[in-house]
Amino acid sequence: MYIILLGAPGAGKGTQAAYVAQKLKVAHIATGDLFRQAIERGTELGRQAKYYMERGILSPDELTIQMVLERLSAPDSKSGVVFDGFPRNLKQAEALDGALAQQAKAIDRVVYIKVSEEELLRRLSGRLICRNCQMPYHATDSPPQVWGKCDKCGGELYQRPDDNVETVKKRLDVYFAETAPLISYYAKSEKLIEIDGEGSVAKVGEKVITALKKEVINK
Ligand code: AP5
Ligand code: ZN
C-alpha cells in the first residue's frame, strides 16, 4: 500500500505518518527527516539541504527526487510506504508516479490533513522533535514522559531552527503556492481523502486509519 500524507507545515503529517506506518506495517519516508538526518551527519546532501531549509524554501527537485528514489529502493519499501512531506509540487508527484509505475505499483490514497492557519502556527511554535528518531512532540499538547527526552528512543528533544516565526511564514507561503495545487491533482485521479486534522492526535489518527480501511484495506 502506497499512501501520501498531504498538508501544510504543522498539519500533523509526521505525527500521523509514524502511527499509520506502524499500524499498516509499511515504511515511513519523510523527506524533511531525511534532510535533517543528512545535516546531522554532515554529508554533502545535508550541506546543500541546510541552505534551503534555513530559508523555508523547497530543496531543488533533482536533489529531493534522487534521495526519495534511493530510499524507495530499500527492501523495507517493497510492501508499502507512507510518504510524509513528499511530493511537494507537480514535478515531484509525476516523478513518484513514474517510479512506482516502473515497479507496476501506484499511489493508492492521498490523505489531505486539513488544519486552520491559526492552529498550524500554535502547533509549530510549541513543537519539539527528537534529534535521533525525529519523533515530533508538543510542549503542551503531547509532551514527552520525561521532559527533554524522546519516549521512543531516549534521544534529545530540540526545537527545529526553521520553526521560528519568520521561517514558518515563508514555509506557509511556499506550501500555498507550490504544494496546495497537489490537492486538485490527486482529487482528479479520485485518490484524495480529506480529513479534519483538528482534535487530539489520537482522534485524528483514528480518522485516518478508519478512512484508509474503508477505502483500501477492505477493498
Ligand atoms: P518538513 O520537515 O517536511 O516540514 P513541513 O512540511 O513544514 O512539515 P512539518 O514537519 O513542519 O509539519 P508536520 O505536518 O509533519 O507536523 P507534525 O506532525 O510535526 O520540511 C522542512 C524543509 O525541508 C522544507 O522547508 C524544505 O526546505 C525541505 N523539504 C522537505 N521535503 C521537501 C520536498 N519534498 N521537496 C523540497 N524540499 C523539501 O506536527 C506539528 C506539531 O503539532 C507537533 O508539535 C505535534 O506534536 C503537534 N500535533 C500534531 N498533531 C496534533 C494534533 N492533532 N493536536 C495537537 N497537536 C498536534
Ligand atoms: Zn527518538
PDB file of C-alpha atoms and ligand atoms in Angstrom:
ATOM      1  CA  MET A   1       0.000   0.000   0.000  1.00  0.00           C
ATOM      2  CA  TYR A   2       1.379   3.393  -1.043  1.00  0.00           C
ATOM      3  CA  ILE A   3      -0.065   6.392   0.769  1.00  0.00           C
ATOM      4  CA  ILE A   4       0.754  10.088   0.736  1.00  0.00           C
ATOM      5  CA  LEU A   5       0.035  12.365   3.692  1.00  0.00           C
ATOM      6  CA  LEU A   6      -0.526  15.857   2.357  1.00  0.00           C
ATOM      7  CA  GLY A   7      -0.920  19.030   4.395  1.00  0.00           C
ATOM      8  CA  ALA A   8       0.574  22.337   5.454  1.00  0.00           C
ATOM      9  CA  PRO A   9       3.585  22.657   7.789  1.00  0.00           C
ATOM     10  CA  GLY A  10       2.343  21.674  11.237  1.00  0.00           C
ATOM     11  CA  ALA A  11      -0.753  19.805   9.985  1.00  0.00           C
ATOM     12  CA  GLY A  12       0.465  16.639  11.716  1.00  0.00           C
ATOM     13  CA  LYS A  13       1.889  14.698   8.755  1.00  0.00           C
ATOM     14  CA  GLY A  14       4.924  13.460  10.712  1.00  0.00           C
ATOM     15  CA  THR A  15       2.839  12.613  13.789  1.00  0.00           C
ATOM     16  CA  GLN A  16       0.240  10.643  11.820  1.00  0.00           C
ATOM     17  CA  ALA A  17       2.721   9.066   9.381  1.00  0.00           C
ATOM     18  CA  ALA A  18       4.582   7.387  12.251  1.00  0.00           C
ATOM     19  CA  TYR A  19       1.268   5.993  13.550  1.00  0.00           C
ATOM     20  CA  VAL A  20      -0.060   4.879  10.148  1.00  0.00           C
ATOM     21  CA  ALA A  21       3.240   3.219   9.166  1.00  0.00           C
ATOM     22  CA  GLN A  22       3.258   1.227  12.392  1.00  0.00           C
ATOM     23  CA  LYS A  23      -0.427   0.255  12.071  1.00  0.00           C
ATOM     24  CA  LEU A  24      -0.170  -0.803   8.414  1.00  0.00           C
ATOM     25  CA  LYS A  25       3.361  -2.236   8.769  1.00  0.00           C
ATOM     26  CA  VAL A  26       4.772  -0.171   5.922  1.00  0.00           C
ATOM     27  CA  ALA A  27       7.840   2.072   5.632  1.00  0.00           C
ATOM     28  CA  HIS A  28       7.706   5.784   6.547  1.00  0.00           C
ATOM     29  CA  ILE A  29       9.540   8.071   4.106  1.00  0.00           C
ATOM     30  CA  ALA A  30       9.758  11.674   5.307  1.00  0.00           C
ATOM     31  CA  THR A  31      11.867  13.958   3.139  1.00  0.00           C
ATOM     32  CA  GLY A  32      12.256  16.583   5.887  1.00  0.00           C
ATOM     33  CA  ASP A  33      13.556  13.863   8.265  1.00  0.00           C
ATOM     34  CA  LEU A  34      15.957  12.515   5.621  1.00  0.00           C
ATOM     35  CA  PHE A  35      17.352  16.013   5.051  1.00  0.00           C
ATOM     36  CA  ARG A  36      17.706  16.661   8.797  1.00  0.00           C
ATOM     37  CA  GLN A  37      19.496  13.321   9.267  1.00  0.00           C
ATOM     38  CA  ALA A  38      21.880  14.255   6.439  1.00  0.00           C
ATOM     39  CA  ILE A  39      22.564  17.605   8.154  1.00  0.00           C
ATOM     40  CA  GLU A  40      23.249  15.838  11.484  1.00  0.00           C
ATOM     41  CA  ARG A  41      25.698  13.506   9.726  1.00  0.00           C
ATOM     42  CA  GLY A  42      27.410  16.395   7.968  1.00  0.00           C
ATOM     43  CA  THR A  43      27.070  14.868   4.479  1.00  0.00           C
ATOM     44  CA  GLU A  44      27.200  16.761   1.174  1.00  0.00           C
ATOM     45  CA  LEU A  45      23.416  16.254   0.802  1.00  0.00           C
ATOM     46  CA  GLY A  46      22.947  17.767   4.261  1.00  0.00           C
ATOM     47  CA  ARG A  47      25.173  20.730   3.419  1.00  0.00           C
ATOM     48  CA  GLN A  48      23.060  21.502   0.364  1.00  0.00           C
ATOM     49  CA  ALA A  49      19.678  20.933   2.060  1.00  0.00           C
ATOM     50  CA  LYS A  50      20.583  23.165   5.044  1.00  0.00           C
ATOM     51  CA  TYR A  51      20.697  26.222   2.790  1.00  0.00           C
ATOM     52  CA  TYR A  52      17.074  25.716   1.657  1.00  0.00           C
ATOM     53  CA  MET A  53      15.653  24.532   4.984  1.00  0.00           C
ATOM     54  CA  GLU A  54      17.011  27.574   6.831  1.00  0.00           C
ATOM     55  CA  ARG A  55      15.186  29.790   4.345  1.00  0.00           C
ATOM     56  CA  GLY A  56      11.937  27.800   4.432  1.00  0.00           C
ATOM     57  CA  ILE A  57      12.030  27.109   0.693  1.00  0.00           C
ATOM     58  CA  LEU A  58      11.995  23.821  -1.210  1.00  0.00           C
ATOM     59  CA  SER A  59      15.238  21.993  -1.976  1.00  0.00           C
ATOM     60  CA  PRO A  60      15.846  21.518  -5.712  1.00  0.00           C
ATOM     61  CA  ASP A  61      13.667  18.778  -7.202  1.00  0.00           C
ATOM     62  CA  GLU A  62      16.650  16.802  -8.569  1.00  0.00           C
ATOM     63  CA  LEU A  63      18.188  16.543  -5.099  1.00  0.00           C
ATOM     64  CA  THR A  64      14.912  15.582  -3.423  1.00  0.00           C
ATOM     65  CA  ILE A  65      13.710  13.129  -6.072  1.00  0.00           C
ATOM     66  CA  GLN A  66      17.050  11.300  -6.204  1.00  0.00           C
ATOM     67  CA  MET A  67      17.051  10.966  -2.407  1.00  0.00           C
ATOM     68  CA  VAL A  68      13.489   9.573  -2.391  1.00  0.00           C
ATOM     69  CA  LEU A  69      14.150   7.110  -5.215  1.00  0.00           C
ATOM     70  CA  GLU A  70      17.193   5.760  -3.361  1.00  0.00           C
ATOM     71  CA  ARG A  71      15.151   5.358  -0.196  1.00  0.00           C
ATOM     72  CA  LEU A  72      12.333   3.746  -2.197  1.00  0.00           C
ATOM     73  CA  SER A  73      14.713   1.081  -3.497  1.00  0.00           C
ATOM     74  CA  ALA A  74      15.419  -0.183   0.055  1.00  0.00           C
ATOM     75  CA  PRO A  75      13.869  -3.606   0.863  1.00  0.00           C
ATOM     76  CA  ASP A  76      11.524  -2.225   3.536  1.00  0.00           C
ATOM     77  CA  SER A  77       9.724  -0.107   0.913  1.00  0.00           C
ATOM     78  CA  LYS A  78       8.638  -3.113  -1.152  1.00  0.00           C
ATOM     79  CA  SER A  79       5.427  -3.840   0.735  1.00  0.00           C
ATOM     80  CA  GLY A  80       4.303  -0.241   1.039  1.00  0.00           C
ATOM     81  CA  VAL A  81       5.187   3.282   2.100  1.00  0.00           C
ATOM     82  CA  VAL A  82       3.649   6.272   3.846  1.00  0.00           C
ATOM     83  CA  PHE A  83       5.113   9.391   2.216  1.00  0.00           C
ATOM     84  CA  ASP A  84       5.329  12.424   4.503  1.00  0.00           C
ATOM     85  CA  GLY A  85       6.406  15.779   3.044  1.00  0.00           C
ATOM     86  CA  PHE A  86       6.784  14.345  -0.442  1.00  0.00           C
ATOM     87  CA  PRO A  87       5.686  15.101  -3.136  1.00  0.00           C
ATOM     88  CA  ARG A  88       5.680  18.883  -2.638  1.00  0.00           C
ATOM     89  CA  ASN A  89       4.957  20.016  -6.214  1.00  0.00           C
ATOM     90  CA  LEU A  90       3.739  18.652  -9.534  1.00  0.00           C
ATOM     91  CA  LYS A  91       7.204  17.661 -10.777  1.00  0.00           C
ATOM     92  CA  GLN A  92       7.811  15.539  -7.673  1.00  0.00           C
ATOM     93  CA  ALA A  93       4.319  13.997  -7.939  1.00  0.00           C
ATOM     94  CA  GLU A  94       4.939  12.975 -11.548  1.00  0.00           C
ATOM     95  CA  ALA A  95       8.394  11.599 -10.709  1.00  0.00           C
ATOM     96  CA  LEU A  96       6.853   9.471  -7.945  1.00  0.00           C
ATOM     97  CA  ASP A  97       4.047   8.203 -10.207  1.00  0.00           C
ATOM     98  CA  GLY A  98       6.671   7.279 -12.823  1.00  0.00           C
ATOM     99  CA  ALA A  99       8.962   5.475 -10.377  1.00  0.00           C
ATOM    100  CA  LEU A 100       6.091   3.429  -8.917  1.00  0.00           C
ATOM    101  CA  ALA A 101       4.731   2.611 -12.390  1.00  0.00           C
ATOM    102  CA  GLN A 102       8.123   1.100 -13.275  1.00  0.00           C
ATOM    103  CA  GLN A 103       7.556  -1.387 -10.445  1.00  0.00           C
ATOM    104  CA  ALA A 104       3.925  -1.934 -11.572  1.00  0.00           C
ATOM    105  CA  LYS A 105       2.746  -0.042  -8.489  1.00  0.00           C
ATOM    106  CA  ALA A 106       0.791   3.153  -7.892  1.00  0.00           C
ATOM    107  CA  ILE A 107      -0.276   5.519  -5.145  1.00  0.00           C
ATOM    108  CA  ASP A 108      -3.396   4.063  -3.523  1.00  0.00           C
ATOM    109  CA  ARG A 109      -4.629   7.021  -1.500  1.00  0.00           C
ATOM    110  CA  VAL A 110      -3.644  10.577  -0.601  1.00  0.00           C
ATOM    111  CA  VAL A 111      -4.774  11.740   2.818  1.00  0.00           C
ATOM    112  CA  TYR A 112      -5.086  15.517   2.954  1.00  0.00           C
ATOM    113  CA  ILE A 113      -4.935  16.651   6.588  1.00  0.00           C
ATOM    114  CA  LYS A 114      -6.719  19.986   6.808  1.00  0.00           C
ATOM    115  CA  VAL A 115      -5.926  22.352   9.688  1.00  0.00           C
ATOM    116  CA  SER A 116      -6.638  26.090  10.127  1.00  0.00           C
ATOM    117  CA  GLU A 117      -3.729  28.504   9.815  1.00  0.00           C
ATOM    118  CA  GLU A 118      -4.179  29.681  13.408  1.00  0.00           C
ATOM    119  CA  GLU A 119      -3.827  26.099  14.699  1.00  0.00           C
ATOM    120  CA  LEU A 120      -0.797  25.444  12.441  1.00  0.00           C
ATOM    121  CA  LEU A 121       1.014  28.406  13.990  1.00  0.00           C
ATOM    122  CA  ARG A 122       0.095  27.308  17.507  1.00  0.00           C
ATOM    123  CA  ARG A 123       1.386  23.783  16.868  1.00  0.00           C
ATOM    124  CA  LEU A 124       4.650  24.822  15.242  1.00  0.00           C
ATOM    125  CA  SER A 125       5.506  27.299  17.996  1.00  0.00           C
ATOM    126  CA  GLY A 126       5.315  24.504  20.605  1.00  0.00           C
ATOM    127  CA  ARG A 127       6.904  21.684  18.635  1.00  0.00           C
ATOM    128  CA  LEU A 128       9.925  19.715  19.832  1.00  0.00           C
ATOM    129  CA  ILE A 129      11.475  16.874  17.841  1.00  0.00           C
ATOM    130  CA  CYS A 130      13.864  14.027  18.641  1.00  0.00           C
ATOM    131  CA  ARG A 131      17.396  14.550  17.360  1.00  0.00           C
ATOM    132  CA  ASN A 132      17.794  10.796  16.948  1.00  0.00           C
ATOM    133  CA  CYS A 133      14.500   9.383  15.529  1.00  0.00           C
ATOM    134  CA  GLN A 134      12.729  12.662  14.522  1.00  0.00           C
ATOM    135  CA  MET A 135       9.564  11.867  16.506  1.00  0.00           C
ATOM    136  CA  PRO A 136       7.572  15.100  16.976  1.00  0.00           C
ATOM    137  CA  TYR A 137       6.217  16.232  20.376  1.00  0.00           C
ATOM    138  CA  HIS A 138       4.382  19.337  21.514  1.00  0.00           C
ATOM    139  CA  ALA A 139       5.333  21.208  24.674  1.00  0.00           C
ATOM    140  CA  THR A 140       1.732  21.284  25.963  1.00  0.00           C
ATOM    141  CA  ASP A 141      -0.426  19.028  23.706  1.00  0.00           C
ATOM    142  CA  SER A 142       1.767  15.927  23.540  1.00  0.00           C
ATOM    143  CA  PRO A 143       4.707  16.374  25.897  1.00  0.00           C
ATOM    144  CA  PRO A 144       7.236  13.555  26.419  1.00  0.00           C
ATOM    145  CA  GLN A 145       7.008  11.464  29.587  1.00  0.00           C
ATOM    146  CA  VAL A 146      10.404  12.773  30.716  1.00  0.00           C
ATOM    147  CA  TRP A 147      10.987  16.408  29.786  1.00  0.00           C
ATOM    148  CA  GLY A 148      13.574  16.848  27.017  1.00  0.00           C
ATOM    149  CA  LYS A 149      13.772  13.116  26.213  1.00  0.00           C
ATOM    150  CA  CYS A 150      12.144  11.058  23.455  1.00  0.00           C
ATOM    151  CA  ASP A 151       9.684   8.403  24.741  1.00  0.00           C
ATOM    152  CA  LYS A 152      10.600   6.089  21.866  1.00  0.00           C
ATOM    153  CA  CYS A 153      14.410   6.159  21.916  1.00  0.00           C
ATOM    154  CA  GLY A 154      15.558   8.428  24.772  1.00  0.00           C
ATOM    155  CA  GLY A 155      17.075  10.889  22.254  1.00  0.00           C
ATOM    156  CA  GLU A 156      17.424  14.597  22.984  1.00  0.00           C
ATOM    157  CA  LEU A 157      14.442  16.806  22.042  1.00  0.00           C
ATOM    158  CA  TYR A 158      15.082  20.164  20.381  1.00  0.00           C
ATOM    159  CA  GLN A 159      13.242  22.972  18.602  1.00  0.00           C
ATOM    160  CA  ARG A 160      13.742  22.973  14.827  1.00  0.00           C
ATOM    161  CA  PRO A 161      15.628  26.059  13.653  1.00  0.00           C
ATOM    162  CA  ASP A 162      13.018  26.566  10.888  1.00  0.00           C
ATOM    163  CA  ASP A 163      10.185  26.740  13.454  1.00  0.00           C
ATOM    164  CA  ASN A 164      10.798  30.452  14.107  1.00  0.00           C
ATOM    165  CA  VAL A 165       8.004  32.922  13.201  1.00  0.00           C
ATOM    166  CA  GLU A 166       9.680  34.341  10.082  1.00  0.00           C
ATOM    167  CA  THR A 167      10.624  30.976   8.513  1.00  0.00           C
ATOM    168  CA  VAL A 168       7.246  29.435   9.355  1.00  0.00           C
ATOM    169  CA  LYS A 169       5.570  32.285   7.462  1.00  0.00           C
ATOM    170  CA  LYS A 170       7.781  31.591   4.446  1.00  0.00           C
ATOM    171  CA  ARG A 171       7.083  27.830   4.643  1.00  0.00           C
ATOM    172  CA  LEU A 172       3.335  28.513   4.665  1.00  0.00           C
ATOM    173  CA  ASP A 173       3.651  30.812   1.611  1.00  0.00           C
ATOM    174  CA  VAL A 174       5.635  28.106  -0.205  1.00  0.00           C
ATOM    175  CA  TYR A 175       3.057  25.499   0.770  1.00  0.00           C
ATOM    176  CA  PHE A 176       0.115  27.509  -0.606  1.00  0.00           C
ATOM    177  CA  ALA A 177       1.946  28.422  -3.825  1.00  0.00           C
ATOM    178  CA  GLU A 178       3.669  25.115  -4.668  1.00  0.00           C
ATOM    179  CA  THR A 179       2.150  22.219  -2.704  1.00  0.00           C
ATOM    180  CA  ALA A 180      -1.543  23.054  -2.285  1.00  0.00           C
ATOM    181  CA  PRO A 181      -2.158  22.579  -6.069  1.00  0.00           C
ATOM    182  CA  LEU A 182      -1.496  18.865  -5.472  1.00  0.00           C
ATOM    183  CA  ILE A 183      -4.858  18.676  -3.693  1.00  0.00           C
ATOM    184  CA  SER A 184      -6.692  19.087  -7.002  1.00  0.00           C
ATOM    185  CA  TYR A 185      -4.100  16.933  -8.832  1.00  0.00           C
ATOM    186  CA  TYR A 186      -4.954  13.940  -6.613  1.00  0.00           C
ATOM    187  CA  ALA A 187      -8.666  14.795  -6.420  1.00  0.00           C
ATOM    188  CA  LYS A 188      -8.815  14.447 -10.220  1.00  0.00           C
ATOM    189  CA  SER A 189      -7.472  10.901 -10.034  1.00  0.00           C
ATOM    190  CA  GLU A 190     -10.014  10.186  -7.262  1.00  0.00           C
ATOM    191  CA  LYS A 191      -7.318   9.291  -4.751  1.00  0.00           C
ATOM    192  CA  LEU A 192      -7.890  12.114  -2.304  1.00  0.00           C
ATOM    193  CA  ILE A 193      -9.354  11.645   1.163  1.00  0.00           C
ATOM    194  CA  GLU A 194      -9.850  14.837   3.162  1.00  0.00           C
ATOM    195  CA  ILE A 195      -9.536  14.589   6.944  1.00  0.00           C
ATOM    196  CA  ASP A 196     -10.272  17.280   9.501  1.00  0.00           C
ATOM    197  CA  GLY A 197      -6.879  17.471  11.262  1.00  0.00           C
ATOM    198  CA  GLU A 198      -8.121  19.362  14.324  1.00  0.00           C
ATOM    199  CA  GLY A 199      -8.809  17.433  17.514  1.00  0.00           C
ATOM    200  CA  SER A 200      -6.451  15.266  19.534  1.00  0.00           C
ATOM    201  CA  VAL A 201      -3.584  13.298  17.945  1.00  0.00           C
ATOM    202  CA  ALA A 202      -5.399  10.042  18.801  1.00  0.00           C
ATOM    203  CA  LYS A 203      -8.717  11.217  17.317  1.00  0.00           C
ATOM    204  CA  VAL A 204      -7.096  12.360  14.072  1.00  0.00           C
ATOM    205  CA  GLY A 205      -5.117   9.097  13.887  1.00  0.00           C
ATOM    206  CA  GLU A 206      -8.306   7.104  14.281  1.00  0.00           C
ATOM    207  CA  LYS A 207      -9.978   9.091  11.492  1.00  0.00           C
ATOM    208  CA  VAL A 208      -7.032   8.481   9.148  1.00  0.00           C
ATOM    209  CA  ILE A 209      -6.931   4.734   9.798  1.00  0.00           C
ATOM    210  CA  THR A 210     -10.726   4.374   9.561  1.00  0.00           C
ATOM    211  CA  ALA A 211     -10.797   6.228   6.235  1.00  0.00           C
ATOM    212  CA  LEU A 212      -7.928   4.152   4.815  1.00  0.00           C
ATOM    213  CA  LYS A 213      -9.503   0.914   5.973  1.00  0.00           C
ATOM    214  CA  LYS A 214     -12.801   1.836   4.384  1.00  0.00           C
ATOM    215  CA  GLU A 215     -11.233   2.865   1.097  1.00  0.00           C
ATOM    216  CA  VAL A 216      -8.344   0.462   0.667  1.00  0.00           C
ATOM    217  CA  ILE A 217      -7.814  -2.237   3.229  1.00  0.00           C
ATOM    218  CA  ASN A 218     -11.219  -3.882   2.846  1.00  0.00           C
ATOM    219  CA  LYS A 219     -11.273  -3.462  -0.917  1.00  0.00           C
TER     220      LYS A 219
HETATM  221  P1  AP5 B   1       9.392  19.168   6.583  1.00  0.00           P
HETATM  222  O1  AP5 B   1      10.242  18.635   7.658  1.00  0.00           O
HETATM  223  O2  AP5 B   1       8.669  18.231   5.700  1.00  0.00           O
HETATM  224  O3  AP5 B   1       8.404  20.231   7.241  1.00  0.00           O
HETATM  225  P2  AP5 B   1       6.896  20.650   6.887  1.00  0.00           P
HETATM  226  O4  AP5 B   1       6.243  20.148   5.679  1.00  0.00           O
HETATM  227  O5  AP5 B   1       6.983  22.121   7.002  1.00  0.00           O
HETATM  228  O6  AP5 B   1       6.058  19.912   7.893  1.00  0.00           O
HETATM  229  P3  AP5 B   1       6.281  19.869   9.376  1.00  0.00           P
HETATM  230  O7  AP5 B   1       7.288  18.835   9.735  1.00  0.00           O
HETATM  231  O8  AP5 B   1       6.545  21.277   9.877  1.00  0.00           O
HETATM  232  O9  AP5 B   1       4.826  19.521   9.920  1.00  0.00           O
HETATM  233  P4  AP5 B   1       4.038  18.146  10.055  1.00  0.00           P
HETATM  234  O10 AP5 B   1       2.814  18.242   9.228  1.00  0.00           O
HETATM  235  O11 AP5 B   1       4.910  16.948   9.882  1.00  0.00           O
HETATM  236  O12 AP5 B   1       3.584  18.281  11.582  1.00  0.00           O
HETATM  237  P5  AP5 B   1       3.993  17.449  12.882  1.00  0.00           P
HETATM  238  O13 AP5 B   1       3.446  16.079  12.838  1.00  0.00           O
HETATM  239  O14 AP5 B   1       5.450  17.601  13.183  1.00  0.00           O
HETATM  240  O15 AP5 B   1      10.249  20.125   5.616  1.00  0.00           O
HETATM  241  C1  AP5 B   1      11.202  21.020   6.136  1.00  0.00           C
HETATM  242  C2  AP5 B   1      12.048  21.593   4.978  1.00  0.00           C
HETATM  243  O16 AP5 B   1      12.738  20.517   4.289  1.00  0.00           O
HETATM  244  C3  AP5 B   1      11.276  22.316   3.868  1.00  0.00           C
HETATM  245  O17 AP5 B   1      11.055  23.672   4.216  1.00  0.00           O
HETATM  246  C4  AP5 B   1      12.238  22.139   2.675  1.00  0.00           C
HETATM  247  O18 AP5 B   1      13.321  23.049   2.748  1.00  0.00           O
HETATM  248  C5  AP5 B   1      12.780  20.731   2.886  1.00  0.00           C
HETATM  249  N1  AP5 B   1      11.943  19.706   2.208  1.00  0.00           N
HETATM  250  C6  AP5 B   1      11.281  18.680   2.814  1.00  0.00           C
HETATM  251  N2  AP5 B   1      10.623  17.950   1.926  1.00  0.00           N
HETATM  252  C7  AP5 B   1      10.874  18.502   0.702  1.00  0.00           C
HETATM  253  C8  AP5 B   1      10.451  18.195  -0.617  1.00  0.00           C
HETATM  254  N3  AP5 B   1       9.623  17.151  -0.876  1.00  0.00           N
HETATM  255  N4  AP5 B   1      10.890  18.976  -1.624  1.00  0.00           N
HETATM  256  C9  AP5 B   1      11.740  20.020  -1.386  1.00  0.00           C
HETATM  257  N5  AP5 B   1      12.154  20.376  -0.152  1.00  0.00           N
HETATM  258  C10 AP5 B   1      11.728  19.620   0.889  1.00  0.00           C
HETATM  259  O19 AP5 B   1       3.145  18.268  13.979  1.00  0.00           O
HETATM  260  C11 AP5 B   1       3.417  19.624  14.263  1.00  0.00           C
HETATM  261  C12 AP5 B   1       3.245  19.866  15.781  1.00  0.00           C
HETATM  262  O20 AP5 B   1       1.878  19.726  16.117  1.00  0.00           O
HETATM  263  C13 AP5 B   1       3.997  18.894  16.684  1.00  0.00           C
HETATM  264  O21 AP5 B   1       4.424  19.591  17.805  1.00  0.00           O
HETATM  265  C14 AP5 B   1       2.938  17.855  17.042  1.00  0.00           C
HETATM  266  O22 AP5 B   1       3.201  17.246  18.300  1.00  0.00           O
HETATM  267  C15 AP5 B   1       1.692  18.706  17.085  1.00  0.00           C
HETATM  268  N6  AP5 B   1       0.474  17.997  16.688  1.00  0.00           N
HETATM  269  C16 AP5 B   1       0.336  17.116  15.665  1.00  0.00           C
HETATM  270  N7  AP5 B   1      -0.931  16.688  15.578  1.00  0.00           N
HETATM  271  C17 AP5 B   1      -1.626  17.349  16.568  1.00  0.00           C
HETATM  272  C18 AP5 B   1      -2.977  17.330  16.989  1.00  0.00           C
HETATM  273  N8  AP5 B   1      -3.909  16.563  16.375  1.00  0.00           N
HETATM  274  N9  AP5 B   1      -3.330  18.119  18.033  1.00  0.00           N
HETATM  275  C19 AP5 B   1      -2.419  18.898  18.647  1.00  0.00           C
HETATM  276  N10 AP5 B   1      -1.120  18.941  18.305  1.00  0.00           N
HETATM  277  C20 AP5 B   1      -0.725  18.175  17.275  1.00  0.00           C
HETATM  278 ZN    ZN B   2      13.548   9.468  19.399  1.00  0.00          ZN
END
